[in-house]
CSV table of C-alpha atoms and ligand atoms in Angstrom, one decimal:
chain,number,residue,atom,x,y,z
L,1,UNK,CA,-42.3,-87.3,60.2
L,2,UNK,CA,-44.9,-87.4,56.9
L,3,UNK,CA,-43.2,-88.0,53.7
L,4,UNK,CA,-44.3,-84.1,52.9
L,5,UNK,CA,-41.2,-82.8,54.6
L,6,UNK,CA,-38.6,-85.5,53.1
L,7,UNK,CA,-40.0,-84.5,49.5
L,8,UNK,CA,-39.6,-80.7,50.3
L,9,UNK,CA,-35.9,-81.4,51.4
L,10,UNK,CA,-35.2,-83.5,48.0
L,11,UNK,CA,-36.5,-80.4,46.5
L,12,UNK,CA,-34.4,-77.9,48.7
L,13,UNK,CA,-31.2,-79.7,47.9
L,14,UNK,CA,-32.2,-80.1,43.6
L,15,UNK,CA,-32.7,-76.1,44.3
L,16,UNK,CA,-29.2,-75.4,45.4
L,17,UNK,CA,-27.4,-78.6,43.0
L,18,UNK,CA,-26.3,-77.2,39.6
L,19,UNK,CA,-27.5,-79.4,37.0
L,20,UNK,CA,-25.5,-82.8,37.9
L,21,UNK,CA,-26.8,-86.3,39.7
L,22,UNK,CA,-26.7,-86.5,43.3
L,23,UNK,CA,-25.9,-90.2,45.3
L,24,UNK,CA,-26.5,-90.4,48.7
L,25,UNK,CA,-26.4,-94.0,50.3
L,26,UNK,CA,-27.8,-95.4,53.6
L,27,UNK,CA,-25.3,-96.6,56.0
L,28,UNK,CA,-23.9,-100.1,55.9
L,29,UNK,CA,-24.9,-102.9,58.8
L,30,UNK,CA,-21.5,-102.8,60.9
L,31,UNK,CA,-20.4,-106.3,62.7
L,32,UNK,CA,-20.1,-106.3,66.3
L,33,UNK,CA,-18.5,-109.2,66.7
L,34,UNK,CA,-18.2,-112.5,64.3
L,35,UNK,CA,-21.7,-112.8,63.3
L,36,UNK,CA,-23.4,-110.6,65.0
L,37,UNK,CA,-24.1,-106.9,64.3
L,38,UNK,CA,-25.0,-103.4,65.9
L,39,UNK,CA,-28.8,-102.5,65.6
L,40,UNK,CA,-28.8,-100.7,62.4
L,41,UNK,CA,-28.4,-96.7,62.5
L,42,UNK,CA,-28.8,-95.2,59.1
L,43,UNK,CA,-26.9,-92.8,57.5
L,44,UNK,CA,-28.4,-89.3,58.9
L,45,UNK,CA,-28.1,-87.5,55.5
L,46,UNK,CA,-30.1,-90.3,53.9
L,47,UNK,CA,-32.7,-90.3,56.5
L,48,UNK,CA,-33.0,-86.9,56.1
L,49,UNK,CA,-33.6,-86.9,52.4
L,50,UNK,CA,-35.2,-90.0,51.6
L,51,UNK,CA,-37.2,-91.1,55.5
L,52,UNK,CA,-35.9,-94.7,54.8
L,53,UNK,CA,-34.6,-96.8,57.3
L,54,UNK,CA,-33.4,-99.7,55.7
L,55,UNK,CA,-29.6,-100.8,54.7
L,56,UNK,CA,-28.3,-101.0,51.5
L,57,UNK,CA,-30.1,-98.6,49.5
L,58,UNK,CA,-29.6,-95.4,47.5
L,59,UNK,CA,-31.0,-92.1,46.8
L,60,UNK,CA,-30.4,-90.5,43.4
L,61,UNK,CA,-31.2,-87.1,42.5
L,62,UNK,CA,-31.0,-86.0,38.8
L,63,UNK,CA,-31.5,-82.2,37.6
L,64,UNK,CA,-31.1,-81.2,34.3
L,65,UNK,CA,-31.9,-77.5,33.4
L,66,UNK,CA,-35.3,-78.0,32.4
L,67,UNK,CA,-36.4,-81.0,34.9
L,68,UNK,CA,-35.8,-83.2,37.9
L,69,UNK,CA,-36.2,-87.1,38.9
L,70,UNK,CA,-35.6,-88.8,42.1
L,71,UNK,CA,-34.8,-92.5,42.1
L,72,UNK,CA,-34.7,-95.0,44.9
L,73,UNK,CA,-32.7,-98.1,44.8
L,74,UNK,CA,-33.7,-100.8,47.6
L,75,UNK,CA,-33.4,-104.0,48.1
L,76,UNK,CA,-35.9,-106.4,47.1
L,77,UNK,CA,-37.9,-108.6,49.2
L,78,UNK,CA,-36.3,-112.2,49.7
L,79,UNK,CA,-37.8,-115.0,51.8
L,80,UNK,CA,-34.5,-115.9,53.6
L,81,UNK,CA,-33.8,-112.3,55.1
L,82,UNK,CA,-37.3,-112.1,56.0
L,83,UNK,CA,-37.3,-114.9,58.2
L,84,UNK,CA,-33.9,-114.3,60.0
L,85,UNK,CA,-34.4,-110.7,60.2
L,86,UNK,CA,-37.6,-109.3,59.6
L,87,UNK,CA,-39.3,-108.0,56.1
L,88,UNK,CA,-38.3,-105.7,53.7
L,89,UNK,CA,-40.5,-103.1,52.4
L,90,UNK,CA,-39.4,-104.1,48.9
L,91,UNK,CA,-40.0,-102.4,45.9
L,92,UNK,CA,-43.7,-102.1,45.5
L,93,UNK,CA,-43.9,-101.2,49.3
L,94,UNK,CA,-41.6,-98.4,49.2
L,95,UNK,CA,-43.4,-97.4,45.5
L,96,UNK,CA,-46.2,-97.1,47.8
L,97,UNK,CA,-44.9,-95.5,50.3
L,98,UNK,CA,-42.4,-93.2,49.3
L,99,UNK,CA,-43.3,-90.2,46.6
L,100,UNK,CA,-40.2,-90.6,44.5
L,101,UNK,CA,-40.3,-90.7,41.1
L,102,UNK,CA,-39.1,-94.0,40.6
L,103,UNK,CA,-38.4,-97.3,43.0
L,104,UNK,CA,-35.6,-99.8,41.8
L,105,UNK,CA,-34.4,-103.3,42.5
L,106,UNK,CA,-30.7,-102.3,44.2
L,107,UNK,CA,-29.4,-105.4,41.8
L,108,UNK,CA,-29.9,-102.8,39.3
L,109,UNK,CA,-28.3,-99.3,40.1
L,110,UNK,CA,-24.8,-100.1,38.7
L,111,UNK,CA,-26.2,-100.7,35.0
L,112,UNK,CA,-29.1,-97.7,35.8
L,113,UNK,CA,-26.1,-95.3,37.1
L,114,UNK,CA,-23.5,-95.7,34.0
L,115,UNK,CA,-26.7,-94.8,32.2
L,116,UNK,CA,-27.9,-91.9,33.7
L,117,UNK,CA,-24.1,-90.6,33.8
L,118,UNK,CA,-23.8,-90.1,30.3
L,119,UNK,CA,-26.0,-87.4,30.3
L,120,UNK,CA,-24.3,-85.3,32.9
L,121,UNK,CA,-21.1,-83.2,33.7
L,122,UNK,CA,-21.4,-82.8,37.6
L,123,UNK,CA,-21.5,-85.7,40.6
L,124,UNK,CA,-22.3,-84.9,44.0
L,125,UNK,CA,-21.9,-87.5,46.2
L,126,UNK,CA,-19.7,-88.1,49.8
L,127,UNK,CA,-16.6,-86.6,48.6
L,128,UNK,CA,-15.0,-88.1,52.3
L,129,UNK,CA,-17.2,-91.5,52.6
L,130,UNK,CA,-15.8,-94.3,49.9
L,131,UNK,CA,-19.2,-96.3,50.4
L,132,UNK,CA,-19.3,-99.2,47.7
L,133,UNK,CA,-22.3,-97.5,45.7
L,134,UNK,CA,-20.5,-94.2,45.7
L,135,UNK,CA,-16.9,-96.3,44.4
L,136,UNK,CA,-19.7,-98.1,42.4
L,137,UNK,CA,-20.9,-94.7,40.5
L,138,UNK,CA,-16.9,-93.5,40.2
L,139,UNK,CA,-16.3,-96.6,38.5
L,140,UNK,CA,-19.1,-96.1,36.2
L,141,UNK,CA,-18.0,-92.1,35.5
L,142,UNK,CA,-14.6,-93.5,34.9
L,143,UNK,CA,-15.9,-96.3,32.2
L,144,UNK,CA,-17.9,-94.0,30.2
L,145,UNK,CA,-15.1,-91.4,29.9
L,146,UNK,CA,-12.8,-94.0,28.4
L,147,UNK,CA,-15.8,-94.9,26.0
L,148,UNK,CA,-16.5,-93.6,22.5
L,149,UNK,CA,-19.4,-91.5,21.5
L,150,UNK,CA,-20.5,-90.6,24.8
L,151,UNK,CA,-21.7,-87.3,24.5
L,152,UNK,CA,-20.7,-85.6,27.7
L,153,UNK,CA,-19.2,-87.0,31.2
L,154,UNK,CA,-18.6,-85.8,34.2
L,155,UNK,CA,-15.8,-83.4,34.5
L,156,UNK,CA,-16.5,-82.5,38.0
L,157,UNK,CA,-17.2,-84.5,41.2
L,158,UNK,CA,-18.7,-82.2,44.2
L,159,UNK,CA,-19.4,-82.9,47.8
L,160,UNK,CA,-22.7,-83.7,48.5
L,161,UNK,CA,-23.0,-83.2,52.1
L,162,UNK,CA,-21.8,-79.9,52.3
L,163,UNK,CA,-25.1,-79.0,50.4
L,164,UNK,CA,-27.2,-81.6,52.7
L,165,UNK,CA,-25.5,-80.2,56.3
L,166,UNK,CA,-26.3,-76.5,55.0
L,167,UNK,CA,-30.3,-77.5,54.7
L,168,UNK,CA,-29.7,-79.2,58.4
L,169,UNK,CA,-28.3,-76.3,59.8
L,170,UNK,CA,-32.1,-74.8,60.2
L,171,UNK,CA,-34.9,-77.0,61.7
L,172,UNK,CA,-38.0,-76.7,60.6
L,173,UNK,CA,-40.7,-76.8,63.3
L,174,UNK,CA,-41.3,-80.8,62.9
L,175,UNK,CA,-37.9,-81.2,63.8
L,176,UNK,CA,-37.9,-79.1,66.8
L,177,UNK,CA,-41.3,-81.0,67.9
L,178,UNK,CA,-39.2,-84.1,67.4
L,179,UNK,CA,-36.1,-83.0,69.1
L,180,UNK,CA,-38.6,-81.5,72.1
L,181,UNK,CA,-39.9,-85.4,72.5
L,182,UNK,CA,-36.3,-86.8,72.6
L,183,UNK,CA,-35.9,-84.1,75.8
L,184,UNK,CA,-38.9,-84.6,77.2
L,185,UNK,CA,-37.7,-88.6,77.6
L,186,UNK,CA,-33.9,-87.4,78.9
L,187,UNK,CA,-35.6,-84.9,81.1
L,188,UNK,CA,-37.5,-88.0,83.0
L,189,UNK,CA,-34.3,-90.0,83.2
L,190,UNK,CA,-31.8,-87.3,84.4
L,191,UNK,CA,-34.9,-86.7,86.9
L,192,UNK,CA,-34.9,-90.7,88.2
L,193,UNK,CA,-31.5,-90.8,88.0
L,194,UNK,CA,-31.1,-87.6,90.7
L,195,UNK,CA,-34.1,-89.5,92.8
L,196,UNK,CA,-32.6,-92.9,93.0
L,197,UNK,CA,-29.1,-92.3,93.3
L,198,UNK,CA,-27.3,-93.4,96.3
L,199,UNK,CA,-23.7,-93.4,97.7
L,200,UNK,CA,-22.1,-96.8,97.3
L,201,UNK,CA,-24.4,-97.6,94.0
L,202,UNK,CA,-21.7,-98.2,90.9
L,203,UNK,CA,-22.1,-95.5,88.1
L,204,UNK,CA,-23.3,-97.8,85.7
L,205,UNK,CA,-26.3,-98.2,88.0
L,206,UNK,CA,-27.2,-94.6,87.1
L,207,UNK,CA,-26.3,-95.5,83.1
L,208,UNK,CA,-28.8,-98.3,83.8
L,209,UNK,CA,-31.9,-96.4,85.0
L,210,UNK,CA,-31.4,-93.8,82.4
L,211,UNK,CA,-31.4,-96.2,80.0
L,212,UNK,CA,-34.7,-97.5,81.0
L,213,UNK,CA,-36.6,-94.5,80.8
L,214,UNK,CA,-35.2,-94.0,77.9
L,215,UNK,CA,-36.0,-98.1,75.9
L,216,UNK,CA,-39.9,-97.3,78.3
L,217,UNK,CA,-40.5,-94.7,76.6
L,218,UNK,CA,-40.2,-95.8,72.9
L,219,UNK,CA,-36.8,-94.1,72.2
L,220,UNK,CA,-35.1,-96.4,70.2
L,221,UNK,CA,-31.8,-95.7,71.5
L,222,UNK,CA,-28.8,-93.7,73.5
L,223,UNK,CA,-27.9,-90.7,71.1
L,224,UNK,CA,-24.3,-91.2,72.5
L,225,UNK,CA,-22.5,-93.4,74.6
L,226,UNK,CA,-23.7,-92.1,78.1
L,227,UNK,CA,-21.3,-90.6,80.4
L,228,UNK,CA,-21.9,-91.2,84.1
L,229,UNK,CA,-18.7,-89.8,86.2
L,230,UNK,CA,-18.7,-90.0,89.8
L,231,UNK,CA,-16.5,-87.7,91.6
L,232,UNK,CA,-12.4,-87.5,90.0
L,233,UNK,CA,-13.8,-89.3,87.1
L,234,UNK,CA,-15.6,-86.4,85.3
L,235,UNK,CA,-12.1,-84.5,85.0
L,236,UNK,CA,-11.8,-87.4,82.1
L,237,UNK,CA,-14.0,-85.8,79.4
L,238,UNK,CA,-15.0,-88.4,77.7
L,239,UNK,CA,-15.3,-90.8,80.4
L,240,UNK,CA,-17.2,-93.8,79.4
L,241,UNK,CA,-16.1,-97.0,81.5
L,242,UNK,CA,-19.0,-96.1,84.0
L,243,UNK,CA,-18.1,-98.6,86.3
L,244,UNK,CA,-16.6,-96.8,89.5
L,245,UNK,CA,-18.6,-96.8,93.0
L,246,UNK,CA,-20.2,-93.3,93.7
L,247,UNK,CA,-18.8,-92.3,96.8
L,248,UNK,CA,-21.0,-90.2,99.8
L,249,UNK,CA,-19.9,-86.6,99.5
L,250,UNK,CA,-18.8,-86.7,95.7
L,251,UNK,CA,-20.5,-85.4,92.5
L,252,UNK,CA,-21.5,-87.5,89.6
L,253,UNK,CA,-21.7,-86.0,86.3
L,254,UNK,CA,-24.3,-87.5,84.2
L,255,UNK,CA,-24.1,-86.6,80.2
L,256,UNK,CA,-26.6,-88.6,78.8
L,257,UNK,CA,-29.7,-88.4,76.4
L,258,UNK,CA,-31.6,-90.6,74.1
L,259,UNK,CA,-32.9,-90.2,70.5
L,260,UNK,CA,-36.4,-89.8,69.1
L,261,UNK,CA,-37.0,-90.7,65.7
L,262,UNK,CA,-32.8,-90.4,64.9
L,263,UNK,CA,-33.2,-86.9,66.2
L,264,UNK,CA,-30.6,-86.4,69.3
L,265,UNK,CA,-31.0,-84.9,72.4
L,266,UNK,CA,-27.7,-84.0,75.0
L,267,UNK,CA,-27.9,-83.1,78.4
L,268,UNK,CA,-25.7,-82.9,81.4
L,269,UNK,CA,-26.7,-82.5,84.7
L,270,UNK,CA,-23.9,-82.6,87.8
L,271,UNK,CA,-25.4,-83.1,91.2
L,272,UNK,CA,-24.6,-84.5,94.5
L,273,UNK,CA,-24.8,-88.1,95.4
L,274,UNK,CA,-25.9,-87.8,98.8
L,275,UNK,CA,-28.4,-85.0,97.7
L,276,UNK,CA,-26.6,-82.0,99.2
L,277,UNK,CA,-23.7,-80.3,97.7
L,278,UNK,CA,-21.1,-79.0,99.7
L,279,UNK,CA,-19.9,-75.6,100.3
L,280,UNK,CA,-16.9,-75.8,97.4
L,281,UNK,CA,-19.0,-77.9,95.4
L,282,UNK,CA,-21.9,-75.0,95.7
L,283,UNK,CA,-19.2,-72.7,94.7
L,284,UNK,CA,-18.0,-73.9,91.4
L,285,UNK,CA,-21.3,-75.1,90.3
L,286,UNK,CA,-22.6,-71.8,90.4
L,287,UNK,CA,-19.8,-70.2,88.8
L,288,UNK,CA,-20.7,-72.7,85.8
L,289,UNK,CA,-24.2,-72.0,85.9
L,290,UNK,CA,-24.0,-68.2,86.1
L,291,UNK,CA,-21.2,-68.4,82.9
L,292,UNK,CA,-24.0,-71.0,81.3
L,293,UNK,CA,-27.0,-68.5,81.9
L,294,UNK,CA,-25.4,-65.4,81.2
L,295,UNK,CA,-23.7,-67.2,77.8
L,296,UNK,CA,-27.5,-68.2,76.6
L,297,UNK,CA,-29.1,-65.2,77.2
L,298,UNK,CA,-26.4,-63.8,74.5
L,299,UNK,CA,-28.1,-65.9,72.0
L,300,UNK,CA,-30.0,-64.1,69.6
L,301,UNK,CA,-30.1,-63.9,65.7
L,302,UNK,CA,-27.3,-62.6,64.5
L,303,UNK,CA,-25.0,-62.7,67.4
L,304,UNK,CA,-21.8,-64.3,65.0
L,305,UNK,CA,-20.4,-67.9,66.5
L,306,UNK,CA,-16.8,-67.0,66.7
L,307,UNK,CA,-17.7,-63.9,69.2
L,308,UNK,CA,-20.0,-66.1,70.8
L,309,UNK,CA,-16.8,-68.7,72.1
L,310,UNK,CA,-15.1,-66.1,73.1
L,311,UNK,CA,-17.3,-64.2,75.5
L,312,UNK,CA,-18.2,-67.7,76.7
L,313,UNK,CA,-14.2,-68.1,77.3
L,314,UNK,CA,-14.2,-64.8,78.9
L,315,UNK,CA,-16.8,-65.4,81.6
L,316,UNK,CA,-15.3,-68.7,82.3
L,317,UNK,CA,-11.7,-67.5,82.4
L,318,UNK,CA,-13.7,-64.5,84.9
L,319,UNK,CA,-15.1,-67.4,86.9
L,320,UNK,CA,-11.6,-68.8,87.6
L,321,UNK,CA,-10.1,-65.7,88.6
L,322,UNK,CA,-13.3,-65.2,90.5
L,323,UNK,CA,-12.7,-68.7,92.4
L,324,UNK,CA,-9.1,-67.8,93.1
L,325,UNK,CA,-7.7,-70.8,90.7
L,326,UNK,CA,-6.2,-68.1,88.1
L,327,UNK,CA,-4.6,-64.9,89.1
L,328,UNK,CA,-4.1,-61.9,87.1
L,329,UNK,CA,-5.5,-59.7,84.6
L,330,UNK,CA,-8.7,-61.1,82.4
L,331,UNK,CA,-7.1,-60.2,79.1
L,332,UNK,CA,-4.0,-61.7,79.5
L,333,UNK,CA,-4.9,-64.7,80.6
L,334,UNK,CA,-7.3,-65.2,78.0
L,335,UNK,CA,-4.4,-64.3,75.6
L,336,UNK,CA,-2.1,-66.8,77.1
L,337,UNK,CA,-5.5,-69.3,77.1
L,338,UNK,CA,-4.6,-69.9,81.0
L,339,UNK,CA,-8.6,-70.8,81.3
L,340,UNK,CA,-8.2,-73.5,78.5
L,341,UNK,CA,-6.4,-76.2,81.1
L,342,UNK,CA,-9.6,-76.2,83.3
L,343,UNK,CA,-12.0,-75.4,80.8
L,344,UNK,CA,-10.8,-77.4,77.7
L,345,UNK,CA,-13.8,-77.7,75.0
L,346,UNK,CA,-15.8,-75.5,73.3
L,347,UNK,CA,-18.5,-74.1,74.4
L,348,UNK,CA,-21.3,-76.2,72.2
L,349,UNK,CA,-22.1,-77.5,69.2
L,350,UNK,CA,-24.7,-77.6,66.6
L,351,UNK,CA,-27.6,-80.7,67.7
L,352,UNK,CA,-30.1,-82.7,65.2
L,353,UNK,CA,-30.0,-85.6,63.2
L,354,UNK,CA,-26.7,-86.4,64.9
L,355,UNK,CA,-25.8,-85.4,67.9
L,356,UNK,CA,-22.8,-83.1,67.0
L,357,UNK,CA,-24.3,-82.4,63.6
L,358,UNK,CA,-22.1,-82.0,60.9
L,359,UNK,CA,-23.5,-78.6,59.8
L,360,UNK,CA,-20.9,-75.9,58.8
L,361,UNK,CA,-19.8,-73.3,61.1
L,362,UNK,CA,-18.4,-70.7,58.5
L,363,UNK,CA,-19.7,-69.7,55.6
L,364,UNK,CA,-18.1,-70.5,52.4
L,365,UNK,CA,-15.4,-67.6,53.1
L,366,UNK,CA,-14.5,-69.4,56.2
L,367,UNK,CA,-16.4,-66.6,58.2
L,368,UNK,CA,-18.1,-67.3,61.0
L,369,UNK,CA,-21.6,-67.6,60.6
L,370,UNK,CA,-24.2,-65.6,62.5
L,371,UNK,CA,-26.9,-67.2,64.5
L,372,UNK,CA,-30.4,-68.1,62.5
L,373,UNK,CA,-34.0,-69.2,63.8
L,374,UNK,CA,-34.6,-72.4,63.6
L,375,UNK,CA,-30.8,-73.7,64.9
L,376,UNK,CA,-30.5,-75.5,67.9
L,377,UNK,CA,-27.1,-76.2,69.5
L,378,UNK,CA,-25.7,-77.1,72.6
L,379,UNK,CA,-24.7,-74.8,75.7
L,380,UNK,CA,-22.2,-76.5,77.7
L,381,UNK,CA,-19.6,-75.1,79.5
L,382,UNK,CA,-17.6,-76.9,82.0
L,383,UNK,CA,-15.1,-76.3,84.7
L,384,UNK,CA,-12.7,-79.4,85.3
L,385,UNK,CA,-10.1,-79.5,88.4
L,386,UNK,CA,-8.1,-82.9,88.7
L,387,UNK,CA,-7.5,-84.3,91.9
L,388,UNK,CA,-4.0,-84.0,91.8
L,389,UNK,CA,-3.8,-80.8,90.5
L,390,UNK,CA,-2.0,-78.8,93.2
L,391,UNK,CA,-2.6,-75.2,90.7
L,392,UNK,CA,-5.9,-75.6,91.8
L,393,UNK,CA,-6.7,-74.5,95.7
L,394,UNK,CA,-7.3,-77.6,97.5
L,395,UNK,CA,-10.9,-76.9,98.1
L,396,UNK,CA,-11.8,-77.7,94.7
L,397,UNK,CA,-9.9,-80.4,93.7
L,398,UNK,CA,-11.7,-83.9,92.4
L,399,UNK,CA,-14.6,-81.6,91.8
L,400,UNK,CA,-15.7,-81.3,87.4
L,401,UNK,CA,-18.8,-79.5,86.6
L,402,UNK,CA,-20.7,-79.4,83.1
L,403,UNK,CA,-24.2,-78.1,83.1
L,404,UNK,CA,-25.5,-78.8,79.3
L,405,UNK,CA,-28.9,-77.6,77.5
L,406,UNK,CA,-30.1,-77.6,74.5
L,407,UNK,CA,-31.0,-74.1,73.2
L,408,UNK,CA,-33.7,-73.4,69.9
L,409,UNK,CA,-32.6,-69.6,68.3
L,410,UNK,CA,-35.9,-68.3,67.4
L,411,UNK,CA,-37.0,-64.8,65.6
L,412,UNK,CA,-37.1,-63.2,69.2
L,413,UNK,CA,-34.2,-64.4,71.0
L,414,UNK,CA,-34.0,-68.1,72.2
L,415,UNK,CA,-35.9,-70.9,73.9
L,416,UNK,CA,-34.2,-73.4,75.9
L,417,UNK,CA,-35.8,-76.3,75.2
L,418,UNK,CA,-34.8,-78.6,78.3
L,419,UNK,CA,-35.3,-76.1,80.5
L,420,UNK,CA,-37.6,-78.7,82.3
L,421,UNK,CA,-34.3,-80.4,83.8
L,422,UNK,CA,-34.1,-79.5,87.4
L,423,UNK,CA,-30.6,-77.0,87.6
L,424,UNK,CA,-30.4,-74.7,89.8
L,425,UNK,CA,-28.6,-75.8,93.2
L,426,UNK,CA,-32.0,-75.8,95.0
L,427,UNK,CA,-34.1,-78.1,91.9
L,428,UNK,CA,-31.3,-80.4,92.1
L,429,UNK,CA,-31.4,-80.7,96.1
L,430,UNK,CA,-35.4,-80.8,95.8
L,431,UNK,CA,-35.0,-83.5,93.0
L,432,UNK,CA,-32.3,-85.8,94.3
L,433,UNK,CA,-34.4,-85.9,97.7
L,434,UNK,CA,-37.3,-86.5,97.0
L,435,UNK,CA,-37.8,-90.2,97.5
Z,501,LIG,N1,-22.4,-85.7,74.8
Z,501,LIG,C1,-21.4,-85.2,74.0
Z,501,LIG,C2,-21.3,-83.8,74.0
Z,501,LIG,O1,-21.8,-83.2,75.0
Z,501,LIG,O2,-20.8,-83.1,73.2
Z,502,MN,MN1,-22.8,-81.7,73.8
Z,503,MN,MN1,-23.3,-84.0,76.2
């Protein structure tokens, strides 16, 4: 993404700041074990803001009521980190790079912080994130109130991201594009994964071919920890061990995406490892899909997010009754959330820089907020029925379902942008036989 749209943002959030300093620091480097250490993810609000990829560094963002200033801290470039781990850009080559106002040594932002405090009343920064820069810029707050003849200090300390994850909420078309690439790369390994699969393969297997689509293609990563379930295994929703045998006559449940420029994708696909569902399997996979279809052709702007969960609890509380494995009236089973023991989460989530992006869902009144262009979430619902689950008629027990997309609201109504990803009963059939 061109350093056009990470300036706009800056601007965006100085728009909506009172007059105040603003800190936002990149994530730390996390150890894996002893020495060794987790490829680096940055800190998604940082990336957004400042397009920097590099560890210990730090955005500041200063408005007063007649100006504004954006300073970069980074760190500087040194021989010894260069040779074990690669080169820094350093601080003429982020100068040159980025269009902030000012580019700083990191050495120097505790001295160049208690400065720039004394001028201010209001701090933004990660009110629920203790990084050391942000302890760093406390301490500094705290020192110059206890000082003489400063003329003002900060009396009020305000969380940052709340401002940041409102301005993520809508993409802007880059975004989209780079979300749409990040698809288009899942699409081709949920795709291989339904050609090559084969009873007696180990889930992992799956996890693995996915995964190289995904590292072939350029993506730099999972955008999750993939989930690849065979048969009783996806009734465990967040089941990551991956390492069961996928048996002939079972599903698999593959959740599984990659990210494109830190920007997530997250699908789910459920299909037959042999290539041919069976007739209860047929059954409750298209009682998920038709809840899925008819819940995204509800999406329009507008629609508010609270009614939206419920009608999606309502069609899948009607699928169950429909599949005989809750009796009664609709209303009051919904009121006694019967539905919620087979179909336990919600039924998406906002998608971006993160994969369950930490944008609000309520406006500052705690009311649920209506549907915009330019959001993209997740629809994904899911009907779960254990194996040993004798509520549930015998036909359909080991069998769990999710069918996920990821859906773009736009002026006119929606567009679901993996809508490339084979679904329907017959795709999946075509695809998973097709080698
Ligand atoms: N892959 C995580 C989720 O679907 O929310
Ligand atoms: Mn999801
Ligand atoms: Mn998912």
């Amino acid at each position: 993404m061109n350093e056009i749209h990470f300036l706009n943002r800056r601007s965006k959030l100085l728009d909506i700041m009172e007059e105040g300093v603003a800190i936002i620091t990149s994530a730390p480097t996390q150890t894996r074990s002893n020495d060794t250490e987790y490829s680096y993810r940055q800190n998604s609000d940082f990336y957004y803001l400042s397009g920097f990829n590099e560890d210990n560094s730090v955005l500041v963002l200063i408005k007063t009521p007649t100006s504004s200033k954006t300073i970069l801290f980074v760190e500087a470039h040194n021989a010894e980190h260069a040779l074990w781990n690669g080169a820094r850009l350093g601080i003429d080559g982020a100068r040159e790079r980025f269009s902030v106002d000012e580019v700083h040594d990191v050495t120097q932002y505790f001295g160049m912080i208690k400065e720039i405090l004394r001028e201010h009343i209001n701090l933004y920064i990660d009110l629920y994130n203790d990084s050391a820069r942000v302890i760093e810029a406390k301490a500094a707050a705290q020192s110059l109130h206890s000082t003489r003849g400063v003329k003002r200090h900060i009396r009020s300390i305000r969380d940052v991201t709340y401002l940041i994850h409102s301005l993520r909420l809508i993409k802007s078309p880059e975004e989209i594009e780079t979300i749409k690439k990040a698809i288009a790369i899942t699409a081709e390994g949920h795709h291989q994964a339904m050609e090559k699969c084969r009873a007696g393969m180990i889930e992992y297997q799956l996890q693995a071919i996915m995964n190289y689509v995904f590292l072939n293609n350029g993506a730099m990563s999972e955008a999750y920890g993939a989930i690849v379930a065979g048969g009783n295994n996806a009734n465990t929703l967040h089941y990551v061990d991956n390492r069961d045998e996928l048996r002939d006559g079972d599903l698999v449940l593959i959740d599984a995406a990659c990210e494109w420029e830190l920007y997530a994708s997250d699908i789910t696909r459920t299909f037959p490892i042999n290539g041919k569902f069976s007739d209860p399997q047929r059954e409750v996979y298209n009682a998920v899909l038709d809840v899925q279809l008819r819940v995204i052709e509800a999406i329009r702007v507008g629609v508010k997010r609270d009614w939206f969960q419920t009608y999606s609890e309502e069609l899948l509380c009607g699928a169950l009754i429909k599949l005989g494995v809750l009796n009664g009236e609709l209303c009051a089973l919904i009121e006694a959330k019967e539905h919620k023991k087979y179909a336990p989460h919600g039924i998406g989530h906002w998608m971006g820089l993160d994969v369950h992006d930490p944008c609000p869902y309520v406006d500052e009144l705690g009311e649920s907020l209506a549907f915009m262009a330019g959001m993209v979430m997740t629809i994904e619902p899911g009907l779960y029925f254990r194996a040993d689950d004798e509520s549930v008629p015998e036909r359909y027990r080991g069998i769990g379902i999710r069918i996920e997309d990821n859906i773009l609201v736009t002026k006119e109504g929606y567009e679901n942008l993996s809508s490339i990803i084979a679904k329907s009963v017959e795709e999946i059939e075509l695809m998973c036989n097709q080698l």
